[in-house]
Tab-separated table of C-alpha atoms and ligand atoms in Angstrom:
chain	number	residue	atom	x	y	z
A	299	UNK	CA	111.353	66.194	125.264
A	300	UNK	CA	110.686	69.624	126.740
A	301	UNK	CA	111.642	70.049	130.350
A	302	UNK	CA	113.377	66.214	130.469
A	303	UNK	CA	116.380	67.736	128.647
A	304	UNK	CA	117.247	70.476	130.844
A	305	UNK	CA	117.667	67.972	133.791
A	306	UNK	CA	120.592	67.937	135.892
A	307	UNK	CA	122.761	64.583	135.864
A	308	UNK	CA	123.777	62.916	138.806
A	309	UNK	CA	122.219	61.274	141.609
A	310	UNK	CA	118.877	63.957	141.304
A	311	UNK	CA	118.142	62.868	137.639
A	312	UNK	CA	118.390	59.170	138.781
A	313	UNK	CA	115.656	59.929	141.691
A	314	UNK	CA	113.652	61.566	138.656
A	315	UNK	CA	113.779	58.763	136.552
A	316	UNK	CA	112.797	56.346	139.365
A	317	UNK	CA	110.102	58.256	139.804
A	318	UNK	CA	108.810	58.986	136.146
A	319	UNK	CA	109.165	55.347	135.264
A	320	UNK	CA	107.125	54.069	137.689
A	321	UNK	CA	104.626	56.345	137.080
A	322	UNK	CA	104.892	55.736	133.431
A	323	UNK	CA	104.379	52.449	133.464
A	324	UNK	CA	101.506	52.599	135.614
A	325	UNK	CA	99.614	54.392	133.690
A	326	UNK	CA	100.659	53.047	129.985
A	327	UNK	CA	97.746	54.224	127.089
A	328	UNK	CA	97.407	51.659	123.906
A	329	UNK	CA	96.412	53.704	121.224
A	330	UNK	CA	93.290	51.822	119.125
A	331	UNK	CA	95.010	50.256	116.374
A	332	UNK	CA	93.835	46.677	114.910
A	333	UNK	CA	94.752	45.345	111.503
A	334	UNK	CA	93.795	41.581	111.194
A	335	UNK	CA	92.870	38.325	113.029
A	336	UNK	CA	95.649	39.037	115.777
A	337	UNK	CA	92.936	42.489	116.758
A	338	UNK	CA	90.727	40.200	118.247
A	339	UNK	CA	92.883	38.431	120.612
A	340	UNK	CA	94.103	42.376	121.676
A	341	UNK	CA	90.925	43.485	122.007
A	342	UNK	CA	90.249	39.960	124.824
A	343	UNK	CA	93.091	41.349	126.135
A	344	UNK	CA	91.231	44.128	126.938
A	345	UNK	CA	88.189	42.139	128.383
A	346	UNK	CA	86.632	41.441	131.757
A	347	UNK	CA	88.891	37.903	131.479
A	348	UNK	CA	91.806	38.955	131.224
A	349	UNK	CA	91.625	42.800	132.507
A	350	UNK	CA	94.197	44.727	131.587
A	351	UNK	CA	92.933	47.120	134.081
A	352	UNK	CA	94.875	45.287	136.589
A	353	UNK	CA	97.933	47.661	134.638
A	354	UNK	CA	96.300	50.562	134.492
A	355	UNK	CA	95.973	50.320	131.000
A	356	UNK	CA	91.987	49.415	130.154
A	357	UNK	CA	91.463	52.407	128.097
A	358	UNK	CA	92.649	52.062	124.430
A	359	UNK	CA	92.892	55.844	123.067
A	360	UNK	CA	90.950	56.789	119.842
A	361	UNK	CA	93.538	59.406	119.525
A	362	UNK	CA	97.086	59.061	118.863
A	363	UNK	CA	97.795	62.005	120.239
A	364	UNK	CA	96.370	60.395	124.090
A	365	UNK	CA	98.183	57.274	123.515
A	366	UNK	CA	102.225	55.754	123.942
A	367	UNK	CA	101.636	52.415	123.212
A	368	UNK	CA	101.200	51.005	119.886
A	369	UNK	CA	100.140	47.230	119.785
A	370	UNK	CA	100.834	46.444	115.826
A	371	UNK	CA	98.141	43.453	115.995
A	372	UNK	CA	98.174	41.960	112.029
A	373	UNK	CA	100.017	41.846	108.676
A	374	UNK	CA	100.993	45.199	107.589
A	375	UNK	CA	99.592	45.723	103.939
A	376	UNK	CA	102.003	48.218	101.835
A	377	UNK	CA	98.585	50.726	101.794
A	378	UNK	CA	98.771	50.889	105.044
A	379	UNK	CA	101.746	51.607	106.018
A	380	UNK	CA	102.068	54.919	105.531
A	381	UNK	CA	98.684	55.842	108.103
A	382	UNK	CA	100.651	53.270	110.614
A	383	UNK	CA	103.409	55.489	110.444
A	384	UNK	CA	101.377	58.496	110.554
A	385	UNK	CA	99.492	57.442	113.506
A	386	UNK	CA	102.920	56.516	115.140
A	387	UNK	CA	103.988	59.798	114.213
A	388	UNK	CA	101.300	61.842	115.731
A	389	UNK	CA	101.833	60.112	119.595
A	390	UNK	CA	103.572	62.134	121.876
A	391	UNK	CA	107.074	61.027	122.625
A	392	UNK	CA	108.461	58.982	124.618
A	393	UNK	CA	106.238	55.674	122.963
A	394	UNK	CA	106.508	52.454	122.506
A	395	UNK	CA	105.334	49.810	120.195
A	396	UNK	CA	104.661	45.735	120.181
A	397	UNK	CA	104.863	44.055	116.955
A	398	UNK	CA	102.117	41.308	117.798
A	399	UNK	CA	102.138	37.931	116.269
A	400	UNK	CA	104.118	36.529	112.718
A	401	UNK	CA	102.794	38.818	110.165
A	402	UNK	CA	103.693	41.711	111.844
A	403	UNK	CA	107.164	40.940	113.005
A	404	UNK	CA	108.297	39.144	109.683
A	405	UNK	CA	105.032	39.066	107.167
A	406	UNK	CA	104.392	35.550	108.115
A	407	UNK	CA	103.282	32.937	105.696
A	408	UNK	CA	102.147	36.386	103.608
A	409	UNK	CA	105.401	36.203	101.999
A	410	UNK	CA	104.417	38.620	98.842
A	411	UNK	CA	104.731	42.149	97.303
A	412	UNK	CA	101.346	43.181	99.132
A	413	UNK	CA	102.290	42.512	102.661
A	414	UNK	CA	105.230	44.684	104.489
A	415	UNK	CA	107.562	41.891	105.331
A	416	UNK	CA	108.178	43.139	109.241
A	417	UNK	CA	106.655	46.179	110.792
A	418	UNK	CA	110.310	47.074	111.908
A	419	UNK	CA	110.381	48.655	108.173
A	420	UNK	CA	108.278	51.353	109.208
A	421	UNK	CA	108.674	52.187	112.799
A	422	UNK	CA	111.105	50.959	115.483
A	423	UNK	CA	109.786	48.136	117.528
A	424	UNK	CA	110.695	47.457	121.177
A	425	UNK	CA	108.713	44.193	121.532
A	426	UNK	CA	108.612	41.279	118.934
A	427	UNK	CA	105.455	39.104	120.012
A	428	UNK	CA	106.026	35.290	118.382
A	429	UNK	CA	102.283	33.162	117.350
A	430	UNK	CA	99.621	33.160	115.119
A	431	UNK	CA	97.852	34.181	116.995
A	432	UNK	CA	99.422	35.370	120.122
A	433	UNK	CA	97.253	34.523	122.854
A	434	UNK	CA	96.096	37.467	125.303
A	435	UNK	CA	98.466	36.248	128.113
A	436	UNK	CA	101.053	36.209	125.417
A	437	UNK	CA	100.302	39.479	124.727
A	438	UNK	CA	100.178	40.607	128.341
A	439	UNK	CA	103.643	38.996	128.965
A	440	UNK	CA	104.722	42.004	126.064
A	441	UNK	CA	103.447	44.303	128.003
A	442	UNK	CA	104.951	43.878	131.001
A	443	UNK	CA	108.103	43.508	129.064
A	444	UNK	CA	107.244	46.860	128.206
A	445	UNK	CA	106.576	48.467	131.171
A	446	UNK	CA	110.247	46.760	132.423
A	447	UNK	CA	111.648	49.039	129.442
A	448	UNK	CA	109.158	52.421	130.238
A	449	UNK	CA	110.356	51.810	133.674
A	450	UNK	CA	114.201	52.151	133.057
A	451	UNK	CA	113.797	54.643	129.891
A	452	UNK	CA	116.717	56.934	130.739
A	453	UNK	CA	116.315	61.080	130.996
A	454	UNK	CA	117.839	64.184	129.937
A	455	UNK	CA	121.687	63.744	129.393
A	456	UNK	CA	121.534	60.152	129.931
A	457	UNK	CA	118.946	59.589	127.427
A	458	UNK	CA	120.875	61.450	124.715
A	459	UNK	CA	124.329	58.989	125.646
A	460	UNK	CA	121.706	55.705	125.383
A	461	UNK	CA	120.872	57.055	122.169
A	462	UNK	CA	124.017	57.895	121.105
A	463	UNK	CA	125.306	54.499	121.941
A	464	UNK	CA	122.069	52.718	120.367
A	465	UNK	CA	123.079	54.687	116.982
A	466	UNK	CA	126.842	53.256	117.180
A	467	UNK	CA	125.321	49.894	117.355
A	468	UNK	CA	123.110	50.066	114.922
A	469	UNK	CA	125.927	51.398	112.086
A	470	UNK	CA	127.953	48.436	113.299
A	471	UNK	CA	125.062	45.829	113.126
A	472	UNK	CA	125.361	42.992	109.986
A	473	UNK	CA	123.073	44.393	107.113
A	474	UNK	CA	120.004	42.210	106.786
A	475	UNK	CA	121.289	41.333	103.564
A	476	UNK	CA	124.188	40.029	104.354
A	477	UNK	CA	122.105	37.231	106.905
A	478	UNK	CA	121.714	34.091	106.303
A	479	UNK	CA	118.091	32.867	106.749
A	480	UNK	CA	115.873	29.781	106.066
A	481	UNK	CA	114.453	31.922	102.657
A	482	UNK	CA	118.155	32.630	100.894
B	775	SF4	S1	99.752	36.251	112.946
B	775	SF4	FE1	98.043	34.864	112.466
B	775	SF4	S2	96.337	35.687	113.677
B	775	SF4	FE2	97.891	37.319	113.532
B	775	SF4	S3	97.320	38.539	111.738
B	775	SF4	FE3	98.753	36.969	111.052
B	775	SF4	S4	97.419	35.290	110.326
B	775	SF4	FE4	96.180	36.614	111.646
């Protein structure tokens, strides 16, 4: 976004993307964003116990707009998925986002019409977070998995080639309905 793209390549843009990850990851912003029973072990997370502080990353944004983390903590109810996407929409780029815990990776045992059936329907997810519910080291084992991805997130022209290559996979990837799972 903005001045990123008009980076050189080469050994300069690798320096630059050192640098920007490790800032990046350093200083990581959750955006405030609970939907069920998993909420409460994100917001321990958050607590003098478990201090997320220690990653520079205490301060869960009210705003969107101040935030590039999304922590997806509870089942996604078809209602709300359109203000989850909203709200994913209206962070600044680059973000990332956690699905945490059952329902929001794969509905859970909410296997029904009202529940989205994976938050991965409605925006991309870098982190799937397994438990009901996760518990906060669980969830702060995510995040560091996270920060390992902020802190190699490519720039410029090499961001547009990861993307590119992302995109072949993905049209080469089995449909989901073509998978065999324990429900078909
Ligand atoms: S995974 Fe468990 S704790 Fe989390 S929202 Fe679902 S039922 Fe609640």
């Amino acid at each position: 976004m903005g001045i990123e793209e008009k980076l050189p390549s080469g050994f300069l843009l690798s320096t630059v993307e050192d640098m920007a990850g490790y800032f990046r990851k350093g200083s990581l912003w959750p955006a405030t964003f609970g939907l069920a029973c998993c909420a409460i072990e994100m917001m321990t997370t958050g607590g003098p116990r478990y201090d997320l502080g220690r990653f520079g990353m205490e301060v869960f944004r009210a705003s969107p707009r101040q935030a590039d983390l999304m922590i997806v903590a509870g089942r996604v109810s078809q209602k709300m998925a359109p203000i989850l996407r909203q709200v994913y929409d209206q962070m600044p780029n680059p973000k990332w986002v956690i699905s945490m815990g059952v329902c929001a990776s794969s509905g859970g045992m909410f296997n029904n019409y009202a529940i989205v059936q994976g938050v991965d329907h409605v925006v991309p997810v870098d982190v799937y977070l397994p438990g009901c519910p996760p518990r906060p080291e669980m969830l702060i084992d995510a995040i560091l998995k996270v920060h390992d991805k902020v802190r190699n997130t490519p720039l410029g022209p090499n961001r547009i080639a990861a993307e590119d290559e992302a995109e072949q996979l993905a049209l080469t990837a089995t449909p989901t309905i073509e998978m065999k799972g324990l429900l078909r």
